[in-house]
Coordinates of C-alpha atoms in Angstrom, one line a residue:
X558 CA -3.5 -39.6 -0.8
X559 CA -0.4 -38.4 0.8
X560 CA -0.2 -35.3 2.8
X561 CA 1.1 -32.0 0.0
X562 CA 4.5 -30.6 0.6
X563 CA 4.2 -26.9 -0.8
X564 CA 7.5 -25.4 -1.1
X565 CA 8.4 -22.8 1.6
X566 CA 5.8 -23.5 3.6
X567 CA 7.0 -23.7 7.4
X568 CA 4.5 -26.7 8.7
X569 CA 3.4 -27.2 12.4
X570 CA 5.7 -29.5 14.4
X571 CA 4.3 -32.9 14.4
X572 CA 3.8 -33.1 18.4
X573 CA 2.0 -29.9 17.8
X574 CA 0.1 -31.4 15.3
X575 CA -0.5 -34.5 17.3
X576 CA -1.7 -32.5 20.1
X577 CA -4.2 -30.6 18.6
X578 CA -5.8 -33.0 16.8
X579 CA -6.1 -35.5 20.2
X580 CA -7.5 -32.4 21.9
X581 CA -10.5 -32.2 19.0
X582 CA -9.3 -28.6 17.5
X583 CA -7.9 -30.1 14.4
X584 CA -11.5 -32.0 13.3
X585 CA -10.4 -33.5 10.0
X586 CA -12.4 -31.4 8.0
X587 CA -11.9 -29.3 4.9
X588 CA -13.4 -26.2 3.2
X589 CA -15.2 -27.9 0.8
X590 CA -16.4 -30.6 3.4
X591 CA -18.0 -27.2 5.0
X592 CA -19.8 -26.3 2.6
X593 CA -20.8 -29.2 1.0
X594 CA -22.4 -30.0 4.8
X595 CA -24.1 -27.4 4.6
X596 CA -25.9 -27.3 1.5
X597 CA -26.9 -31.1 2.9
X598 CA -28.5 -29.4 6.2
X599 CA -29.7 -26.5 4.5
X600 CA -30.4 -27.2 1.0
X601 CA -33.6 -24.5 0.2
X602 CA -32.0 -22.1 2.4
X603 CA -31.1 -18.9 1.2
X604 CA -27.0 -18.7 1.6
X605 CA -25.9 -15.7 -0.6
X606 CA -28.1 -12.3 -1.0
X607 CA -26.6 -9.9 -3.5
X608 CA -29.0 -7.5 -4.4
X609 CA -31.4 -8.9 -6.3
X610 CA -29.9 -12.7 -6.2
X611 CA -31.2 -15.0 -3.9
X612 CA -28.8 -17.9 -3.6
X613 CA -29.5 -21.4 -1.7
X614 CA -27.1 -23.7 -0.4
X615 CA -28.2 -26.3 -2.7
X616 CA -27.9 -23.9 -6.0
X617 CA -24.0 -22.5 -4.3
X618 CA -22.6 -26.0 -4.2
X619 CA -24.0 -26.7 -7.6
X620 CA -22.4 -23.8 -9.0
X621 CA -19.5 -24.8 -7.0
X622 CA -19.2 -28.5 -8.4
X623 CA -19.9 -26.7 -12.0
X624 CA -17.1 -24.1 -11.5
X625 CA -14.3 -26.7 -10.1
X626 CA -15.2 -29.3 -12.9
X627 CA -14.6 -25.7 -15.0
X628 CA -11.1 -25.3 -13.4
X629 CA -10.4 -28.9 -13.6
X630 CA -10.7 -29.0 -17.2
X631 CA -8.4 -25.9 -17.5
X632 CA -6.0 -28.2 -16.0
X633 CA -5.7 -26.5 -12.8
X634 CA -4.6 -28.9 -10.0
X635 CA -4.2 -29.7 -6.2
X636 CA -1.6 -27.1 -5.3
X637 CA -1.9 -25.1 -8.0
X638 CA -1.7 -21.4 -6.7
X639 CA -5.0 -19.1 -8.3
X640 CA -4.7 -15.4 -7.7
X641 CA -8.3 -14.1 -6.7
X642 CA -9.2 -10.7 -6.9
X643 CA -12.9 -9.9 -6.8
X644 CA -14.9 -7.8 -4.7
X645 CA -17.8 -8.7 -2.4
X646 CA -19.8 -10.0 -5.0
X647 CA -21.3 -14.3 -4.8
X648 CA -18.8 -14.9 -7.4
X649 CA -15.8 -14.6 -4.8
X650 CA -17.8 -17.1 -2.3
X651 CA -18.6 -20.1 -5.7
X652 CA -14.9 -19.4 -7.1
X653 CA -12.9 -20.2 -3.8
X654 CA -14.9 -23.4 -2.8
X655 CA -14.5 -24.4 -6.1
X656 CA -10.4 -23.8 -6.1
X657 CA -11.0 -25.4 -2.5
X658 CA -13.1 -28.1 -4.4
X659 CA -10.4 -29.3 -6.4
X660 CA -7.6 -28.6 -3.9
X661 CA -6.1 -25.5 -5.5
X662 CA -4.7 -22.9 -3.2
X663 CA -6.6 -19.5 -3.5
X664 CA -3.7 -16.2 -3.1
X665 CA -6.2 -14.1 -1.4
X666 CA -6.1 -10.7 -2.9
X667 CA -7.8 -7.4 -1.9
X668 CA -10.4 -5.4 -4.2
X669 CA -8.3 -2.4 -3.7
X670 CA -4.9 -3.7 -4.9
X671 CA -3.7 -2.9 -8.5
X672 CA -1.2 -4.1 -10.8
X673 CA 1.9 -3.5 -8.6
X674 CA 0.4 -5.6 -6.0
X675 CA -1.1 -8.6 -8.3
X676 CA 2.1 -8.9 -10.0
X677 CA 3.8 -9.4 -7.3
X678 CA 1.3 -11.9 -5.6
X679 CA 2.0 -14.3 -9.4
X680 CA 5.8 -13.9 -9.2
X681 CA 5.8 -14.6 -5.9
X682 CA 3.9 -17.7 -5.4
X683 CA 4.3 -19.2 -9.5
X684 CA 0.1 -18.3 -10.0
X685 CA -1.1 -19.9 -13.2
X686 CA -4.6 -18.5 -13.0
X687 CA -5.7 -15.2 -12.0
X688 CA -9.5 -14.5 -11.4
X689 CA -10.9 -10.8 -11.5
X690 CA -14.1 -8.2 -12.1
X691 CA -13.7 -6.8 -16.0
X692 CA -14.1 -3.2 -13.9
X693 CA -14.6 -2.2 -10.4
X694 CA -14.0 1.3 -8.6
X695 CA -12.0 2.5 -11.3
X696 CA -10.0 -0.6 -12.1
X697 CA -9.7 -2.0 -15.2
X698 CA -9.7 -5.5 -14.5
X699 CA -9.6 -7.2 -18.1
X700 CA -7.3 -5.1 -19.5
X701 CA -4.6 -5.9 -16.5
X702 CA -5.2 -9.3 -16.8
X703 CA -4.4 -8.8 -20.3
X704 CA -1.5 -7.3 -19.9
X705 CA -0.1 -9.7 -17.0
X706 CA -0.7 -12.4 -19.4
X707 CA 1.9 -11.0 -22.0
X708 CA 4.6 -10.1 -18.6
X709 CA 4.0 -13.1 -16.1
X710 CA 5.2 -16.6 -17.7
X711 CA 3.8 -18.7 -15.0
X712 CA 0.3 -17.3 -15.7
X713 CA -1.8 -19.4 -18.2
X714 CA -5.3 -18.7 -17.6
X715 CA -7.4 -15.8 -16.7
X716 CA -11.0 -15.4 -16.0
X717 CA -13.1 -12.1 -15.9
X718 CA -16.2 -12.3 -13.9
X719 CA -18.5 -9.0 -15.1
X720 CA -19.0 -6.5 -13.0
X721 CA -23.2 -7.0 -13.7
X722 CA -22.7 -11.1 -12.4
X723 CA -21.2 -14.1 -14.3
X724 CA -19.7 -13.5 -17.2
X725 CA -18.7 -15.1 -20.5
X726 CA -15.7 -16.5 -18.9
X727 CA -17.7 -18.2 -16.2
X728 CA -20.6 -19.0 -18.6
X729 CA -17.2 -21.2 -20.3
X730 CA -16.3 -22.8 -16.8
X731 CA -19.4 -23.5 -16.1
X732 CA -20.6 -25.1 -19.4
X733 CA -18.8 -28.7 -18.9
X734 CA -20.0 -31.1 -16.6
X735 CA -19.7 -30.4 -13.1
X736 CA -17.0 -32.3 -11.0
X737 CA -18.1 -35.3 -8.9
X738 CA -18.0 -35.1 -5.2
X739 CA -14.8 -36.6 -3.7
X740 CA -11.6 -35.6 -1.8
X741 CA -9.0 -34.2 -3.4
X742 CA -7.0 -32.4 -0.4
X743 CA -7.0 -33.1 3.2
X744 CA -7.1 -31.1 6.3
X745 CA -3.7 -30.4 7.1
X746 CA -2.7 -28.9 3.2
X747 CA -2.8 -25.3 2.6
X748 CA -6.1 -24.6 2.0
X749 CA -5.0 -20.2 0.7
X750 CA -2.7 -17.7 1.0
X751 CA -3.8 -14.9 2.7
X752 CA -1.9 -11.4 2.9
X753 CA -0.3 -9.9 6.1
X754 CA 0.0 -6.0 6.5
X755 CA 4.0 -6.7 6.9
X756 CA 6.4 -3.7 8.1
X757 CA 9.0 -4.2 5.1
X758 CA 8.2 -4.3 1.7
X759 CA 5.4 -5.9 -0.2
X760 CA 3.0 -7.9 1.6
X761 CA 4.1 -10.9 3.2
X762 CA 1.7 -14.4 2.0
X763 CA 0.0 -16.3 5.4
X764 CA -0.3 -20.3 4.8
X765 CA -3.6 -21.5 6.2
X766 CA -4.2 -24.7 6.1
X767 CA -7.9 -26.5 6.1
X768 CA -7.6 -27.9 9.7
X769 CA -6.2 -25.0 11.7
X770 CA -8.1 -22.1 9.7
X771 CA -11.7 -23.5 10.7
X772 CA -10.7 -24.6 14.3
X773 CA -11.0 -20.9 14.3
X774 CA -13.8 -20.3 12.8
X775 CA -15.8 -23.1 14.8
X776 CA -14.5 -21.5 17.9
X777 CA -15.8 -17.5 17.0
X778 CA -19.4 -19.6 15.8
X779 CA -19.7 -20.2 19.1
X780 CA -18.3 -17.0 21.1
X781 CA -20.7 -15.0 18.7
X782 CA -23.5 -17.3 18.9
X783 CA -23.7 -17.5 14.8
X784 CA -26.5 -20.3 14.0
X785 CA -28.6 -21.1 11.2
X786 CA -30.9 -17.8 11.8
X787 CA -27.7 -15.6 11.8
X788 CA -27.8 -13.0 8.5
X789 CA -24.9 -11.2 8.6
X790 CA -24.0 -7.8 6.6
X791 CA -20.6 -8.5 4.5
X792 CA -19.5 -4.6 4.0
X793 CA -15.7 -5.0 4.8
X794 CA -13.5 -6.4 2.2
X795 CA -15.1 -10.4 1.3
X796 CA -10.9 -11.4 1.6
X797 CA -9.9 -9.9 4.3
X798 CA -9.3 -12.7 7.7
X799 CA -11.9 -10.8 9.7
X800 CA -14.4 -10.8 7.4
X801 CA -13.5 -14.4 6.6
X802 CA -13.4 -16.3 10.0
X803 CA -14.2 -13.8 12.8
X804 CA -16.8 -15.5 12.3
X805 CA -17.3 -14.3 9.1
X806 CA -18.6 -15.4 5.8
X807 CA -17.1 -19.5 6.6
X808 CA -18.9 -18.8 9.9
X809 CA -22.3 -17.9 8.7
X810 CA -21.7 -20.7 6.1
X811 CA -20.5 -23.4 8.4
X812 CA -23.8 -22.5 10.3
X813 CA -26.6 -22.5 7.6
X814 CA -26.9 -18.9 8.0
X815 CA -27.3 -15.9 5.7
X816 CA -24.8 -13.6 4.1
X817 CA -25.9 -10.4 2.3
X818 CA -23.3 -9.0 0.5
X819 CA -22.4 -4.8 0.4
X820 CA -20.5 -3.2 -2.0
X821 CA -19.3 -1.5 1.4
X822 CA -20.0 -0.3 5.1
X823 CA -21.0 3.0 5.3
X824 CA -24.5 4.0 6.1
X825 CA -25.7 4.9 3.3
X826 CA -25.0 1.3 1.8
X827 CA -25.8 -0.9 5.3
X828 CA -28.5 0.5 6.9
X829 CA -31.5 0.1 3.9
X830 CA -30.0 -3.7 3.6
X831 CA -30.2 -4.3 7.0
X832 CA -33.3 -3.0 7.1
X833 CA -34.8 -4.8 4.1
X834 CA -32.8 -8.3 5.0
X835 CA -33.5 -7.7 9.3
X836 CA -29.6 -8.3 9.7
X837 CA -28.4 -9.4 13.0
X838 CA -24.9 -9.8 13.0
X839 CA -22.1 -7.2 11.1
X840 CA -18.3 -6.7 11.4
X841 CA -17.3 -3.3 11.3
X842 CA -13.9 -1.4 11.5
X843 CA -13.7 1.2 13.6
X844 CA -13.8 4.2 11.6
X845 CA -17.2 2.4 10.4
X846 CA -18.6 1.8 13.6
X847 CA -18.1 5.8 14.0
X848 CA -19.8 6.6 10.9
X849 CA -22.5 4.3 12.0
X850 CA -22.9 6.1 15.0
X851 CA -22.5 9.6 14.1
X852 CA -24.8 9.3 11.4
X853 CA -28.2 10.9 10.6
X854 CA -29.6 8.0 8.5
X855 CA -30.2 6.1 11.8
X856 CA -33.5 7.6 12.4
X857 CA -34.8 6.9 8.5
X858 CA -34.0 2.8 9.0
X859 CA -35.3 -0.1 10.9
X860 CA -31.9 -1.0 12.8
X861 CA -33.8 -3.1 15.4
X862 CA -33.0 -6.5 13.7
X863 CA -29.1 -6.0 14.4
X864 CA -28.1 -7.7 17.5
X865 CA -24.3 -7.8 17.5
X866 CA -21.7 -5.7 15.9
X867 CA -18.0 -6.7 16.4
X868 CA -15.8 -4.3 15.6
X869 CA -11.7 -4.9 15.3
X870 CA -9.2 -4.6 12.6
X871 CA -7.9 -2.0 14.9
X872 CA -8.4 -0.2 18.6
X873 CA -11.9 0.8 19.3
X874 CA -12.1 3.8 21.5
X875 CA -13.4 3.1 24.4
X876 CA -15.6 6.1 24.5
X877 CA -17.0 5.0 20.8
X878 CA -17.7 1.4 22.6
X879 CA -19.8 2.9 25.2
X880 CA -22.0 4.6 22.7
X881 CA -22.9 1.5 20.5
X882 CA -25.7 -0.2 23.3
X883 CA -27.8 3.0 23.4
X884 CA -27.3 4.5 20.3
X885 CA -27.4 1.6 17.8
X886 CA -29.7 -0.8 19.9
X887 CA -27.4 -3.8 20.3
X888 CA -24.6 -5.7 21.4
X889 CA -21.2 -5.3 21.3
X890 CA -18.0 -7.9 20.7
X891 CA -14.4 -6.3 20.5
X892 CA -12.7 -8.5 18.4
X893 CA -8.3 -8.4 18.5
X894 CA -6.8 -11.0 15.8
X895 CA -4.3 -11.0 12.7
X896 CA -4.3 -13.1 10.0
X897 CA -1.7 -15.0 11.1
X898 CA -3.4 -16.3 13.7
X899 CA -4.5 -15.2 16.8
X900 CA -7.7 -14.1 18.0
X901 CA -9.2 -12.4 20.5
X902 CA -13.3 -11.2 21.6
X903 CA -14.8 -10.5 24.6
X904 CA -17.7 -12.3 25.7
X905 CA -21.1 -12.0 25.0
X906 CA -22.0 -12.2 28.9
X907 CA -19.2 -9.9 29.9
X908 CA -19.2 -7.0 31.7
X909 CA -19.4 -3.3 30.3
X910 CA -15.8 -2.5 31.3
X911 CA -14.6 -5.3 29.8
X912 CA -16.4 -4.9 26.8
X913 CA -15.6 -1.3 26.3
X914 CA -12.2 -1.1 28.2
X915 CA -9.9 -4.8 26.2
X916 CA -10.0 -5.9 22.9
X917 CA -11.3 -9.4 24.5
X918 CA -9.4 -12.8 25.4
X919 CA -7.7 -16.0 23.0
X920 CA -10.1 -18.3 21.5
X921 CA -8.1 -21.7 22.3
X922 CA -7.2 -23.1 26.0
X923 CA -3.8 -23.8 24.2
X924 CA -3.3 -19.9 22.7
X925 CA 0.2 -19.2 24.3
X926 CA 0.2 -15.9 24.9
X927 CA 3.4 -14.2 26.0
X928 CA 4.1 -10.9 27.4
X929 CA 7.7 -9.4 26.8
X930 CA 9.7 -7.1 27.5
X931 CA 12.7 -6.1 24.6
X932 CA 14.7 -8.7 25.8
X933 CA 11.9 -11.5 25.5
X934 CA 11.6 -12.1 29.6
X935 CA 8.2 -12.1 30.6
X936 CA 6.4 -9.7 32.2
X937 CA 3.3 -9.6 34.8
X938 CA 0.2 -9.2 34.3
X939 CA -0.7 -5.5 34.1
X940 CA 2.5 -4.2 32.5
X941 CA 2.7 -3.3 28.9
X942 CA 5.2 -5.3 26.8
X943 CA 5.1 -6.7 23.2
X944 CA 2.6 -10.3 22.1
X945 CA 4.1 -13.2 21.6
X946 CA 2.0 -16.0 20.6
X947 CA 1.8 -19.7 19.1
X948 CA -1.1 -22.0 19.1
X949 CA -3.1 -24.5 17.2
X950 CA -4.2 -21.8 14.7
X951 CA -1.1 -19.2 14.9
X952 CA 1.4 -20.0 11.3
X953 CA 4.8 -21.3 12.4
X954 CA 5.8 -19.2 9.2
X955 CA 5.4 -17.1 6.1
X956 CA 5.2 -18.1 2.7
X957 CA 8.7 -18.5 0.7
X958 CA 10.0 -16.0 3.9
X959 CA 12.8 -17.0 5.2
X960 CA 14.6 -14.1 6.2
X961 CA 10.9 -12.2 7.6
X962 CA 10.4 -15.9 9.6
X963 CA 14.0 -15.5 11.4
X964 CA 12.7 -12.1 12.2
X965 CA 9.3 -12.5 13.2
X966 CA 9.5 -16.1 14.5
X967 CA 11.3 -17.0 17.8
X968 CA 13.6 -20.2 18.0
X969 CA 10.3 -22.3 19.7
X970 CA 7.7 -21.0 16.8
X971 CA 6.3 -18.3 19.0
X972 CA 5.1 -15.6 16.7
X973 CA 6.1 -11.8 17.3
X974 CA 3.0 -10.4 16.7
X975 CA 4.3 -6.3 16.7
X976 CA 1.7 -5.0 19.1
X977 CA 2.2 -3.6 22.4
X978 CA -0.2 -4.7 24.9
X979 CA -1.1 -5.4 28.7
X980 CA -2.7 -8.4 29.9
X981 CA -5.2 -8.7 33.3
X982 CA -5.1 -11.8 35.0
X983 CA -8.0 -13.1 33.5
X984 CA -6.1 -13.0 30.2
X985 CA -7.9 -10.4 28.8
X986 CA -5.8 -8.3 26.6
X987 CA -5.8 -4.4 25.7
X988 CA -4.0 -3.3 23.4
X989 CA -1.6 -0.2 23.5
X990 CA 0.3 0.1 20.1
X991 CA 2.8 -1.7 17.7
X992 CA 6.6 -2.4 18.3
X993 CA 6.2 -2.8 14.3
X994 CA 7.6 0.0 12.3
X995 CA 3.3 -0.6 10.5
X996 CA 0.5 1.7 10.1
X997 CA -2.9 0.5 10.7
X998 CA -5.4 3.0 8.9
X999 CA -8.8 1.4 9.3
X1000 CA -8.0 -1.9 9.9
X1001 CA -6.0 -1.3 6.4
X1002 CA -2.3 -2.8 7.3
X1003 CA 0.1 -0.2 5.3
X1004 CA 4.0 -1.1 4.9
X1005 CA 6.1 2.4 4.9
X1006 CA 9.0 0.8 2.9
X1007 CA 6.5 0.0 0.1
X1008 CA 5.5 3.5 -0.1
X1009 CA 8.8 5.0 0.3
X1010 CA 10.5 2.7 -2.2
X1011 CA 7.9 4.2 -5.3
X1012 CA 8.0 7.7 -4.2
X1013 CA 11.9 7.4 -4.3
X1014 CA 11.6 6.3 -7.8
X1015 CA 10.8 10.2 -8.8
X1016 CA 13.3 11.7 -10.2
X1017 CA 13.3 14.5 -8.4
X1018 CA 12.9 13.3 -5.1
X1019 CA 16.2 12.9 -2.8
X1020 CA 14.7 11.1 0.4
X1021 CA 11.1 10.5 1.5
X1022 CA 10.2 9.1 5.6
X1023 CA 6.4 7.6 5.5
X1024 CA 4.7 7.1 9.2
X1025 CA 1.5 6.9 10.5
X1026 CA 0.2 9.8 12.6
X1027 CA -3.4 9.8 15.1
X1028 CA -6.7 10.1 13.0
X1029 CA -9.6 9.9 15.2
X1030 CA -11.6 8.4 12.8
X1031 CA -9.0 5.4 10.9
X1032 CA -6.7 5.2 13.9
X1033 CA -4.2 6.6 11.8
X1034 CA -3.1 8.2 8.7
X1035 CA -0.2 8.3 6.4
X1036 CA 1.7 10.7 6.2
X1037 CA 4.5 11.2 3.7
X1038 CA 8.1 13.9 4.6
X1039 CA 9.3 14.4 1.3
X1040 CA 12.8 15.8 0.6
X1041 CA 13.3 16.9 -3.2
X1042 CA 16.2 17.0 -5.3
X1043 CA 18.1 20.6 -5.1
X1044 CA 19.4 20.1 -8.9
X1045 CA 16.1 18.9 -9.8
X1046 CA 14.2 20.8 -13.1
X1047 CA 10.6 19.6 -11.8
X1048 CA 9.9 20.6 -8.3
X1049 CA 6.7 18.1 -7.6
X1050 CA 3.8 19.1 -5.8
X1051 CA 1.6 17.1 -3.5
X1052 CA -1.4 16.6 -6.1
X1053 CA 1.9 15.9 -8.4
X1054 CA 3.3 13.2 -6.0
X1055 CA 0.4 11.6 -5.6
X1056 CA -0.9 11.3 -9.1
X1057 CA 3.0 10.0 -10.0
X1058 CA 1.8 6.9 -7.4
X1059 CA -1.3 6.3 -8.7
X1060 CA 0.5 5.9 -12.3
X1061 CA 2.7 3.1 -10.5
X1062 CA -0.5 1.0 -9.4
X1063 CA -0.4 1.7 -6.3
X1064 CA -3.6 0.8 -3.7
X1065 CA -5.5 4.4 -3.5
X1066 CA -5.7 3.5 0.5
X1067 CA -1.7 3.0 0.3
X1068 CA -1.1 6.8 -1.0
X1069 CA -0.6 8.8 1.6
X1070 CA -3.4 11.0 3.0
X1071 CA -0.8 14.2 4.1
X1072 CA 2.5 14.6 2.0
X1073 CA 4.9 17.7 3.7
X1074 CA 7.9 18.7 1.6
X1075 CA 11.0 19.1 4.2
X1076 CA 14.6 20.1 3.7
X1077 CA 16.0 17.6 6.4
X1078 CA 14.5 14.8 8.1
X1079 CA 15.0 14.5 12.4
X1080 CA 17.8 12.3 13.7
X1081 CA 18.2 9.5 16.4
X1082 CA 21.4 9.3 18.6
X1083 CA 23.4 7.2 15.6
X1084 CA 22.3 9.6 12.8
X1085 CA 19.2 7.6 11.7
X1086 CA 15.7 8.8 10.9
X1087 CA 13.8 9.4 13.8
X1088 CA 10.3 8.3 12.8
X1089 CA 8.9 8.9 16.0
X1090 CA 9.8 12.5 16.3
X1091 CA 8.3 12.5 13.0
X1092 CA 4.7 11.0 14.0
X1093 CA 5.3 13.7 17.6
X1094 CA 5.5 16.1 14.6
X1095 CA 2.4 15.2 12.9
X1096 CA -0.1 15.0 15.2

């Protein structure tokens, strides 16, 4: 089997390649060698608890053989792209090991994303299947796939998995025989896409390939000491990376561990689960982490079985940090990464300063870490300057992105990360901002141009300036400065606007939380937009 070339995929250099694989990160091993490990290890073990299902290893690689024999007999191949779409429900876990299982390549989509978004994810990456819930949250799963069918010509094949488990179109896949065990990718193909916040436009597609994603994930089993008696809480999005590999769901899995599935985070959801399945391990956003804190459901529930929470898809106060050893009973791990590569915790055995005070240090002896000023010279430790990083885990590129990879990619494959931070000698890193034009709401990456380019589409809307401004709780919110059309019939209001971007499929968590009509927008030195007076303005 030869190694697969996917077009507009930006591979690792082959010294790079050689390297890490003579230094033991690159192992050789794929997804579906993970879990097919596991279920050898751990066969009557539960793997997957979703309310009332009780899943063991040796029943989720069965499902997993029957699904991919399912997907093989639709004629879906190695390097096939598959959108998936599906919330944190077992289904999502048994459909990507099978995709993995048969060496198709998984485009990683969020619950929350719509129409505008899933269209895009088939146009741009030629899907011929798409996987989704038949409803969820409000969305209407079956009749969009319906309706992409008739509008996408690449697409031949959907699949509906019901909102109440399974599902005719599952009960289908899984009714052949079930495919035999054997390789049908190896390590250094693209194992899935998975989706970057990006600063321009639509959401840019991350390449991960088998052998560099679960270097990763190896590496956070053992900084968060995740074993076989590890159950961990999945209430943040099953796609996203940090719920993935920090360690995440292919941690737990790798490990023989436990996952019990949420439909979310928030106390209400989390705390009778972890009381009922004596969780010990759960990854929380910040704004989560706060409501965990701040709420009064903590005295009703048995929290004592938690013994870690790591908390990152954006800054963590430190003053919210300091609060999670005596008020929730249990450790703490910052965790700094992005799905492009990089990532960051502190140490079990640190110090409380460190803990509370840095989002943690790199994973990987070879993480290159630069700190830069705007004119890319380095800078010493202790002053603030913008990450740069490569590594044996960090993309050398985005998918079909050429244009974004001159950008966002220096000459020698160093990735421009877009955060601001400061680095101590030890290499621990905190982090200050972003040099990216991005807004980070909850760990949710949000591209203004995205925004502005459907709210422009109003007819009676002459110019529109989308930034993020402080929010104690997310980190930050959205906030829309809207300039309408003089001539304009229709003046729109804010309940107006947003419903008008609903109507276009937009992400509810992409419509901005504060819209504020203007008659002029504040201007830089050359007569551009000044976004930062603009976020000075909203705070």
């Amino acid at each position: 089997m030869q190694a697969m070339v996917l077009d507009g995929v930006v591979p690792y250099p082959d010294e790079f390649a050689e390297r890490y694989r003579e230094k033991g990160y690159w192992t050789g091993q794929t997804h579906s060698d993970l879990l097919f490990a596991s279920a050898a290890d751990h066969a009557d073990e539960v793997a997957v608890i979703a309310g009332d299902r009780r899943i063991t290893y040796a029943r989720l690689a069965a499902d997993v053989s029957l699904l991919a024999g399912g997907f093989d007999a639709l004629g879906i191949r190695r390097g096939d792209r598959v959108v998936v779409h599906l919330p944190n429900v077992p289904e999502f876990v048994e459909v990507v090991f099978a995709l993995f299982d048969i060496g198709a390549i998984p485009v990683l989509a969020l619950a929350s994303h719509r129409r505008s978004e899933i269209e895009y994810f088939i146009e741009h990456t030629g899907a011929r299947a798409y996987v989704t819930i038949d409803r969820h949250d409000g969305f209407d799963g079956a009749a969009t796939a319906a309706e992409l069918r008739e509008t996408q010509p690449t697409l031949e094949h959907t699949v509906i998995v019901s909102s109440h488990g399974g599902g005719t179109d599952l009960a289908r896949l899984m009714a052949g025989p079930a495919l035999p065990r054997a390789r049908r990718s190896l390590p250094e193909d693209v194992a899935f896409l998975q989706l970057s916040g990006g600063t321009t436009g639509r959401p840019k597609l991350i390449p991960r390939t088998h052998d560099d994603y679960l270097y990763s994930v190896r590496e956070s089993d053992a900084l968060c000491g995740v074993t076989d008696r590890t159950v961990q809480l999945v209430g943040l999005p099953i796609s996203h990376n940090f719920t993935m590999s920090s360690p995440g769901i292919l941690g737990v899995l790798a490990a023989g561990g436990t996952l019990v599935l949420a439909a979310n985070g928030t106390p209400d959801v989390a705390f009778p689960l972890i009381e009922e399945h004596r969780v010990t391990q759960a990854a929380l956003v910040p704004s989560l982490a706060l409501a965990w804190l701040n709420s009064a459901l903590r005295s009703r529930y048995d929290l004592g079985s938690l013994e870690t929470i790591l908390v990152g898809g954006a800054k963590f106060s430190a003053a919210a940090a300091r609060r999670v050893g005596p008020e929730l009973g249990c450790g703490l791990q910052q965790v700094f990464g992005m799905a492009e590569g990089l990532v960051n915790y502190t140490r079990r055995g640190d110090d409380e300063d460190t803990i509370v005070a840095t989002q943690g240090r790199p994973i990987s002896p070879d993480d290159e870490v630069r700190v830069v000023d705007d004119d890319d010279r380095d800078l010493p430790d202790g002053e603030e300057g913008h990450l740069l990083v490569r590594g044996p885990y960090t993309i050398r590129g985005y998918y079909r992105a050429p244009d974004h990879n001159a950008r966002s990619f220096t000459a020698d494959g160093f990735y421009r990360t877009g955060d601001v931070v400061r680095r101590d000698a030890r290499g621990y890193l905190t982090v200050v901002g972003r040099s990216k034009d991005q807004i980070n709401r909850g760990g949710e990456k949000i591209s203004p141009e995205e925004i502005e380019n459907l709210i422009l589409g109003h007819d009676a809307i002459h110019d529109v300036s989308v930034v993020g401004v402080p929010d104690e709780s997310l980190g930050e919110r959205t906030k829309a400065y809207v300039i309408r059309r003089d001539e304009s019939d229709g003046q729109p209001s804010v309940l107006g606007l947003r419903r008008f971007l609903r109507d276009r499929g937009l992400a509810p968590y992409k419509i901005p939380d504060l819209i504020e009509f203007v008659t002029e927008f504040p201007l830089t030195g050359v007569g551009k937009t000044s976004k930062r007076d603009q976020r000075v303005k909203g705070r």
